[in-house]
PDB file of C-alpha atoms in Angstrom:
ATOM      1  CA  UNK A 145     109.560 116.535 104.014  1.00  0.00           C
ATOM      2  CA  UNK A 146     109.055 114.415 100.912  1.00  0.00           C
ATOM      3  CA  UNK A 147     106.799 111.473 101.688  1.00  0.00           C
ATOM      4  CA  UNK A 148     107.431 108.205  99.853  1.00  0.00           C
ATOM      5  CA  UNK A 149     104.386 105.940  99.630  1.00  0.00           C
ATOM      6  CA  UNK A 150     104.970 102.350  98.620  1.00  0.00           C
ATOM      7  CA  UNK A 151     102.352  99.899  97.440  1.00  0.00           C
ATOM      8  CA  UNK A 152     101.479  97.250  98.161  1.00  0.00           C
ATOM      9  CA  UNK A 153     102.781  96.904 101.703  1.00  0.00           C
ATOM     10  CA  UNK A 154     102.985  93.154 101.153  1.00  0.00           C
ATOM     11  CA  UNK A 155     102.359  90.640  98.413  1.00  0.00           C
ATOM     12  CA  UNK A 156     102.406  86.896  97.932  1.00  0.00           C
ATOM     13  CA  UNK A 157     103.903  85.505  94.765  1.00  0.00           C
ATOM     14  CA  UNK A 158     105.269  82.282  93.331  1.00  0.00           C
ATOM     15  CA  UNK A 159     108.680  81.521  91.929  1.00  0.00           C
ATOM     16  CA  UNK A 160     108.714  82.639  88.316  1.00  0.00           C
ATOM     17  CA  UNK A 161     106.093  85.359  88.766  1.00  0.00           C
ATOM     18  CA  UNK A 162     106.566  88.897  87.533  1.00  0.00           C
ATOM     19  CA  UNK A 163     106.391  91.272  90.492  1.00  0.00           C
ATOM     20  CA  UNK A 164     105.869  95.037  90.423  1.00  0.00           C
ATOM     21  CA  UNK A 165     106.250  97.394  93.375  1.00  0.00           C
ATOM     22  CA  UNK A 166     105.274 101.051  93.159  1.00  0.00           C
ATOM     23  CA  UNK A 167     106.588 104.089  94.991  1.00  0.00           C
ATOM     24  CA  UNK A 168     104.941 107.507  94.837  1.00  0.00           C
ATOM     25  CA  UNK A 169     106.695 110.705  95.887  1.00  0.00           C
ATOM     26  CA  UNK A 170     104.705 113.536  97.460  1.00  0.00           C
ATOM     27  CA  UNK A 171     106.568 116.078  95.319  1.00  0.00           C
ATOM     28  CA  UNK A 172     109.045 116.162  92.457  1.00  0.00           C
ATOM     29  CA  UNK A 173     112.260 114.226  93.098  1.00  0.00           C
ATOM     30  CA  UNK A 174     113.636 114.272  89.550  1.00  0.00           C
ATOM     31  CA  UNK A 175     115.556 111.005  89.140  1.00  0.00           C
ATOM     32  CA  UNK A 176     116.816 110.790  92.726  1.00  0.00           C
ATOM     33  CA  UNK A 177     115.086 107.496  93.455  1.00  0.00           C
ATOM     34  CA  UNK A 178     116.756 104.323  94.684  1.00  0.00           C
ATOM     35  CA  UNK A 179     115.619 100.798  95.612  1.00  0.00           C
ATOM     36  CA  UNK A 180     116.952  98.477  98.312  1.00  0.00           C
ATOM     37  CA  UNK A 181     116.364  94.838  99.205  1.00  0.00           C
ATOM     38  CA  UNK A 182     116.477  93.778 102.854  1.00  0.00           C
ATOM     39  CA  UNK A 183     116.431  90.245 104.193  1.00  0.00           C
ATOM     40  CA  UNK A 184     115.673  89.470 107.864  1.00  0.00           C
ATOM     41  CA  UNK A 185     118.539  90.365 110.164  1.00  0.00           C
ATOM     42  CA  UNK A 186     120.584  91.827 107.327  1.00  0.00           C
ATOM     43  CA  UNK A 187     121.485  95.324 106.177  1.00  0.00           C
ATOM     44  CA  UNK A 188     119.698  96.780 103.156  1.00  0.00           C
ATOM     45  CA  UNK A 189     121.333  96.081  99.790  1.00  0.00           C
ATOM     46  CA  UNK A 190     121.266  98.665  97.018  1.00  0.00           C
ATOM     47  CA  UNK A 191     119.574  97.263  93.904  1.00  0.00           C
ATOM     48  CA  UNK A 192     118.756 100.245  91.708  1.00  0.00           C
ATOM     49  CA  UNK A 193     119.987 103.848  91.842  1.00  0.00           C
ATOM     50  CA  UNK A 194     118.802 106.944  90.007  1.00  0.00           C
ATOM     51  CA  UNK A 195     115.521 105.285  88.945  1.00  0.00           C
ATOM     52  CA  UNK A 196     116.840 102.682  86.543  1.00  0.00           C
ATOM     53  CA  UNK A 197     120.542 102.008  87.038  1.00  0.00           C
ATOM     54  CA  UNK A 198     121.384  98.489  88.168  1.00  0.00           C
ATOM     55  CA  UNK A 199     123.968  98.359  90.960  1.00  0.00           C
ATOM     56  CA  UNK A 200     127.010  96.200  90.183  1.00  0.00           C
ATOM     57  CA  UNK A 201     126.348  92.512  90.784  1.00  0.00           C
ATOM     58  CA  UNK A 202     122.563  92.791  90.880  1.00  0.00           C
ATOM     59  CA  UNK A 203     120.796  90.280  88.595  1.00  0.00           C
ATOM     60  CA  UNK A 204     119.237  91.669  85.443  1.00  0.00           C
ATOM     61  CA  UNK A 205     115.783  90.375  86.431  1.00  0.00           C
ATOM     62  CA  UNK A 206     115.571  93.512  88.588  1.00  0.00           C
ATOM     63  CA  UNK A 207     114.679  96.732  86.815  1.00  0.00           C
ATOM     64  CA  UNK A 208     113.484 100.189  87.737  1.00  0.00           C
ATOM     65  CA  UNK A 209     111.474 102.751  85.849  1.00  0.00           C
ATOM     66  CA  UNK A 210     109.270 105.773  86.188  1.00  0.00           C
ATOM     67  CA  UNK A 211     109.256 109.520  86.453  1.00  0.00           C
ATOM     68  CA  UNK A 212     107.796 111.736  89.103  1.00  0.00           C
ATOM     69  CA  UNK A 213     105.749 111.118  91.031  1.00  0.00           C
ATOM     70  CA  UNK A 214     105.444 107.352  90.347  1.00  0.00           C
ATOM     71  CA  UNK A 215     108.317 104.910  90.211  1.00  0.00           C
ATOM     72  CA  UNK A 216     108.365 101.137  89.783  1.00  0.00           C
ATOM     73  CA  UNK A 217     110.604  98.245  90.752  1.00  0.00           C
ATOM     74  CA  UNK A 218     110.021  95.122  88.666  1.00  0.00           C
ATOM     75  CA  UNK A 219     111.306  91.611  89.222  1.00  0.00           C
ATOM     76  CA  UNK A 220     110.792  89.862  85.902  1.00  0.00           C
ATOM     77  CA  UNK A 221     110.915  86.293  87.204  1.00  0.00           C
ATOM     78  CA  UNK A 222     110.852  85.903  90.972  1.00  0.00           C
ATOM     79  CA  UNK A 223     113.533  83.618  92.377  1.00  0.00           C
ATOM     80  CA  UNK A 224     113.631  81.946  95.828  1.00  0.00           C
ATOM     81  CA  UNK A 225     116.350  84.341  96.986  1.00  0.00           C
ATOM     82  CA  UNK A 226     114.187  87.367  96.140  1.00  0.00           C
ATOM     83  CA  UNK A 227     111.760  86.863  99.007  1.00  0.00           C
ATOM     84  CA  UNK A 228     112.558  89.917 101.112  1.00  0.00           C
ATOM     85  CA  UNK A 229     111.386  93.426 101.931  1.00  0.00           C
ATOM     86  CA  UNK A 230     111.979  96.180  99.385  1.00  0.00           C
ATOM     87  CA  UNK A 231     112.313  99.906 100.118  1.00  0.00           C
ATOM     88  CA  UNK A 232     112.337 102.940  97.877  1.00  0.00           C
ATOM     89  CA  UNK A 233     114.441 105.931  98.916  1.00  0.00           C
ATOM     90  CA  UNK A 234     114.609 109.515  97.709  1.00  0.00           C
ATOM     91  CA  UNK A 235     117.841 111.482  97.757  1.00  0.00           C
ATOM     92  CA  UNK A 236     116.518 114.603  96.025  1.00  0.00           C
ATOM     93  CA  UNK A 237     116.616 116.620  99.213  1.00  0.00           C
ATOM     94  CA  UNK A 238     117.186 116.269 102.928  1.00  0.00           C
ATOM     95  CA  UNK A 239     115.651 114.956 105.012  1.00  0.00           C
ATOM     96  CA  UNK A 240     116.260 111.811 103.010  1.00  0.00           C
ATOM     97  CA  UNK A 241     113.211 109.582 103.235  1.00  0.00           C
ATOM     98  CA  UNK A 242     112.343 105.939 102.666  1.00  0.00           C
ATOM     99  CA  UNK A 243     109.115 104.266 101.704  1.00  0.00           C
ATOM    100  CA  UNK A 244     107.325 102.068 104.202  1.00  0.00           C
ATOM    101  CA  UNK A 245     108.530  98.863 102.571  1.00  0.00           C
ATOM    102  CA  UNK A 246     106.975  96.046 100.551  1.00  0.00           C
ATOM    103  CA  UNK A 247     107.317  92.528 101.918  1.00  0.00           C
ATOM    104  CA  UNK A 248     107.426  89.898  99.195  1.00  0.00           C
ATOM    105  CA  UNK A 249     106.327  86.533 100.548  1.00  0.00           C
ATOM    106  CA  UNK A 250     106.051  83.053  99.131  1.00  0.00           C
ATOM    107  CA  UNK A 251     102.603  82.053  97.922  1.00  0.00           C
TER     108      UNK A 251
ATOM    109  CA  UNK B 107     136.763  96.748  99.259  1.00  0.00           C
ATOM    110  CA  UNK B 108     134.533  99.084 101.242  1.00  0.00           C
ATOM    111  CA  UNK B 109     133.415  97.932 104.677  1.00  0.00           C
ATOM    112  CA  UNK B 110     131.705  99.707 107.557  1.00  0.00           C
ATOM    113  CA  UNK B 111     131.037  98.513 111.080  1.00  0.00           C
ATOM    114  CA  UNK B 112     129.007 100.052 113.866  1.00  0.00           C
ATOM    115  CA  UNK B 113     129.972  99.839 117.526  1.00  0.00           C
ATOM    116  CA  UNK B 114     128.475 101.087 120.740  1.00  0.00           C
ATOM    117  CA  UNK B 115     126.344 100.063 123.700  1.00  0.00           C
ATOM    118  CA  UNK B 116     123.595  97.508 123.294  1.00  0.00           C
ATOM    119  CA  UNK B 117     121.587  98.845 126.246  1.00  0.00           C
ATOM    120  CA  UNK B 118     121.050 102.459 127.248  1.00  0.00           C
ATOM    121  CA  UNK B 119     118.851 103.900 129.985  1.00  0.00           C
ATOM    122  CA  UNK B 120     116.211 106.536 129.254  1.00  0.00           C
ATOM    123  CA  UNK B 121     117.513 110.134 129.342  1.00  0.00           C
ATOM    124  CA  UNK B 122     121.107 108.991 128.742  1.00  0.00           C
ATOM    125  CA  UNK B 123     123.219 109.864 125.706  1.00  0.00           C
ATOM    126  CA  UNK B 124     123.828 107.229 123.061  1.00  0.00           C
ATOM    127  CA  UNK B 125     127.174 107.322 121.262  1.00  0.00           C
ATOM    128  CA  UNK B 126     127.724 105.143 118.221  1.00  0.00           C
ATOM    129  CA  UNK B 127     130.902 104.796 116.183  1.00  0.00           C
ATOM    130  CA  UNK B 128     131.140 103.784 112.542  1.00  0.00           C
ATOM    131  CA  UNK B 129     134.593 102.478 111.642  1.00  0.00           C
ATOM    132  CA  UNK B 130     135.182 102.104 107.934  1.00  0.00           C
ATOM    133  CA  UNK B 131     137.805 100.974 105.458  1.00  0.00           C
ATOM    134  CA  UNK B 132     138.252 100.987 101.712  1.00  0.00           C
ATOM    135  CA  UNK B 133     137.586 104.693 101.258  1.00  0.00           C
ATOM    136  CA  UNK B 134     138.573 108.020 102.706  1.00  0.00           C
ATOM    137  CA  UNK B 135     136.326 110.759 104.057  1.00  0.00           C
ATOM    138  CA  UNK B 136     138.751 113.267 102.590  1.00  0.00           C
ATOM    139  CA  UNK B 137     137.805 112.256  99.032  1.00  0.00           C
ATOM    140  CA  UNK B 138     135.609 114.777  97.262  1.00  0.00           C
ATOM    141  CA  UNK B 139     131.938 113.851  97.279  1.00  0.00           C
ATOM    142  CA  UNK B 140     132.135 110.991  99.768  1.00  0.00           C
ATOM    143  CA  UNK B 141     129.763 110.879 102.709  1.00  0.00           C
ATOM    144  CA  UNK B 142     128.707 108.605 105.574  1.00  0.00           C
ATOM    145  CA  UNK B 143     125.148 108.479 106.810  1.00  0.00           C
ATOM    146  CA  UNK B 144     123.303 106.969 109.746  1.00  0.00           C
ATOM    147  CA  UNK B 145     119.988 105.186 109.349  1.00  0.00           C
ATOM    148  CA  UNK B 146     117.950 103.396 112.005  1.00  0.00           C
ATOM    149  CA  UNK B 147     115.219 100.771 111.946  1.00  0.00           C
ATOM    150  CA  UNK B 148     112.976 100.032 114.942  1.00  0.00           C
ATOM    151  CA  UNK B 149     112.128  96.322 115.247  1.00  0.00           C
ATOM    152  CA  UNK B 150     109.642  95.350 112.557  1.00  0.00           C
ATOM    153  CA  UNK B 151     109.450  98.880 111.145  1.00  0.00           C
ATOM    154  CA  UNK B 152     110.762 100.853 108.195  1.00  0.00           C
ATOM    155  CA  UNK B 153     114.080 102.598 107.674  1.00  0.00           C
ATOM    156  CA  UNK B 154     114.567 106.122 109.030  1.00  0.00           C
ATOM    157  CA  UNK B 155     117.398 108.405 107.945  1.00  0.00           C
ATOM    158  CA  UNK B 156     119.099 110.259 110.804  1.00  0.00           C
ATOM    159  CA  UNK B 157     122.162 112.182 109.672  1.00  0.00           C
ATOM    160  CA  UNK B 158     124.846 112.498 107.020  1.00  0.00           C
ATOM    161  CA  UNK B 159     128.349 113.973 106.980  1.00  0.00           C
ATOM    162  CA  UNK B 160     130.336 114.715 103.848  1.00  0.00           C
ATOM    163  CA  UNK B 161     134.041 114.893 103.065  1.00  0.00           C
ATOM    164  CA  UNK B 162     133.982 118.702 103.407  1.00  0.00           C
ATOM    165  CA  UNK B 163     132.335 118.496 106.864  1.00  0.00           C
ATOM    166  CA  UNK B 164     128.932 119.458 105.482  1.00  0.00           C
ATOM    167  CA  UNK B 165     126.427 117.957 107.934  1.00  0.00           C
ATOM    168  CA  UNK B 166     122.750 117.185 107.402  1.00  0.00           C
ATOM    169  CA  UNK B 167     120.242 116.089 110.031  1.00  0.00           C
ATOM    170  CA  UNK B 168     116.728 114.761 110.263  1.00  0.00           C
ATOM    171  CA  UNK B 169     114.659 117.789 111.334  1.00  0.00           C
ATOM    172  CA  UNK B 170     112.597 115.698 113.743  1.00  0.00           C
ATOM    173  CA  UNK B 171     115.739 114.690 115.680  1.00  0.00           C
ATOM    174  CA  UNK B 172     117.981 117.679 114.937  1.00  0.00           C
ATOM    175  CA  UNK B 173     118.018 118.993 118.500  1.00  0.00           C
ATOM    176  CA  UNK B 174     119.251 115.622 119.837  1.00  0.00           C
ATOM    177  CA  UNK B 175     121.714 114.522 117.153  1.00  0.00           C
ATOM    178  CA  UNK B 176     125.349 115.296 116.481  1.00  0.00           C
ATOM    179  CA  UNK B 177     127.485 113.737 113.762  1.00  0.00           C
ATOM    180  CA  UNK B 178     131.262 114.132 113.580  1.00  0.00           C
ATOM    181  CA  UNK B 179     134.139 112.564 111.704  1.00  0.00           C
ATOM    182  CA  UNK B 180     137.726 111.648 112.515  1.00  0.00           C
ATOM    183  CA  UNK B 181     139.477 111.164 109.215  1.00  0.00           C
ATOM    184  CA  UNK B 182     142.699 110.008 110.854  1.00  0.00           C
ATOM    185  CA  UNK B 183     140.866 107.092 112.457  1.00  0.00           C
ATOM    186  CA  UNK B 184     138.433 106.468 109.574  1.00  0.00           C
ATOM    187  CA  UNK B 185     135.514 106.912 111.939  1.00  0.00           C
ATOM    188  CA  UNK B 186     132.197 108.715 112.057  1.00  0.00           C
ATOM    189  CA  UNK B 187     130.509 109.224 115.415  1.00  0.00           C
ATOM    190  CA  UNK B 188     126.803 109.780 116.030  1.00  0.00           C
ATOM    191  CA  UNK B 189     125.479 110.963 119.369  1.00  0.00           C
ATOM    192  CA  UNK B 190     121.826 110.974 120.340  1.00  0.00           C
ATOM    193  CA  UNK B 191     120.948 112.732 123.575  1.00  0.00           C
ATOM    194  CA  UNK B 192     118.078 112.172 125.979  1.00  0.00           C
ATOM    195  CA  UNK B 193     117.151 108.749 124.609  1.00  0.00           C
ATOM    196  CA  UNK B 194     113.698 107.236 125.027  1.00  0.00           C
ATOM    197  CA  UNK B 195     112.402 103.669 124.570  1.00  0.00           C
ATOM    198  CA  UNK B 196     111.126 104.822 121.164  1.00  0.00           C
ATOM    199  CA  UNK B 197     114.790 105.155 120.131  1.00  0.00           C
ATOM    200  CA  UNK B 198     115.189 101.369 120.378  1.00  0.00           C
ATOM    201  CA  UNK B 199     116.344 100.321 116.924  1.00  0.00           C
ATOM    202  CA  UNK B 200     119.083  98.845 114.806  1.00  0.00           C
ATOM    203  CA  UNK B 201     121.426 101.704 113.919  1.00  0.00           C
ATOM    204  CA  UNK B 202     123.383 101.417 110.676  1.00  0.00           C
ATOM    205  CA  UNK B 203     126.003 103.531 108.980  1.00  0.00           C
ATOM    206  CA  UNK B 204     126.355 103.620 105.213  1.00  0.00           C
ATOM    207  CA  UNK B 205     128.624 105.044 102.506  1.00  0.00           C
ATOM    208  CA  UNK B 206     127.508 107.414  99.781  1.00  0.00           C
ATOM    209  CA  UNK B 207     129.765 108.363  96.904  1.00  0.00           C
ATOM    210  CA  UNK B 208     128.411 111.783  96.051  1.00  0.00           C
ATOM    211  CA  UNK B 209     125.991 114.422  97.248  1.00  0.00           C
ATOM    212  CA  UNK B 210     122.407 113.202  97.308  1.00  0.00           C
ATOM    213  CA  UNK B 211     123.186 109.736  95.965  1.00  0.00           C
ATOM    214  CA  UNK B 212     122.251 106.285  97.188  1.00  0.00           C
ATOM    215  CA  UNK B 213     123.830 104.445 100.090  1.00  0.00           C
ATOM    216  CA  UNK B 214     125.830 101.809  98.254  1.00  0.00           C
ATOM    217  CA  UNK B 215     127.599 100.122 101.160  1.00  0.00           C
ATOM    218  CA  UNK B 216     126.123  99.478 104.582  1.00  0.00           C
ATOM    219  CA  UNK B 217     127.395  98.254 107.914  1.00  0.00           C
ATOM    220  CA  UNK B 218     125.787  95.202 109.499  1.00  0.00           C
ATOM    221  CA  UNK B 219     123.900  97.367 111.984  1.00  0.00           C
ATOM    222  CA  UNK B 220     123.929  97.539 115.770  1.00  0.00           C
ATOM    223  CA  UNK B 221     120.838  96.890 117.874  1.00  0.00           C
ATOM    224  CA  UNK B 222     120.413  99.411 120.659  1.00  0.00           C
ATOM    225  CA  UNK B 223     117.762  98.912 123.298  1.00  0.00           C
ATOM    226  CA  UNK B 224     116.609 101.799 125.471  1.00  0.00           C
ATOM    227  CA  UNK B 225     115.240 100.504 128.741  1.00  0.00           C
ATOM    228  CA  UNK B 226     115.530 101.147 132.435  1.00  0.00           C
TER     229      UNK B 226
END
């Protein structure tokens, strides 16, 4: 199985901060890397697919980058509605796997 | 627009079989490339992929649960059914179904999720 390791597991930040979350794959996953945002009690929401493609309707302050094994989700200017947990997800091969999550909290 | 909704029991006893139904609209599981997956999330924990079925009836399973899982589709009813046999309290989780538009692509639409508790 491909292991997806996210870091940090949590972070505290202020509105307006630039936030970076990293995901490392245990083996090559080409560009099959996606990012989701999840708020408490809600289903995950797709933010970024195939490393750097912004899903329709997602604000442009979210961006993705990287190439194997390290990938990055960046929020350029954190907004109040961005406080949530973020997950990376590889779809290079089954079993599909998710990272452990990064909880972004208010400082 | 695409919507998915999970249904099934909220409480199941250990050793029983859990059957969950995903009823969807806005797409067809006869369209080339389309798939529906199941993902679960124990309370306070991370997401775990369980199974996936594609338009051509190609089925994929999590190896760790393969012996206990079955995924099927009913295209006439726009439903995907997941069964999990011999459940254990560790199977307590929110179970979600999600749409994918092509092989090995992201889950772009998700159901709201259904919390299932396994307890005697």
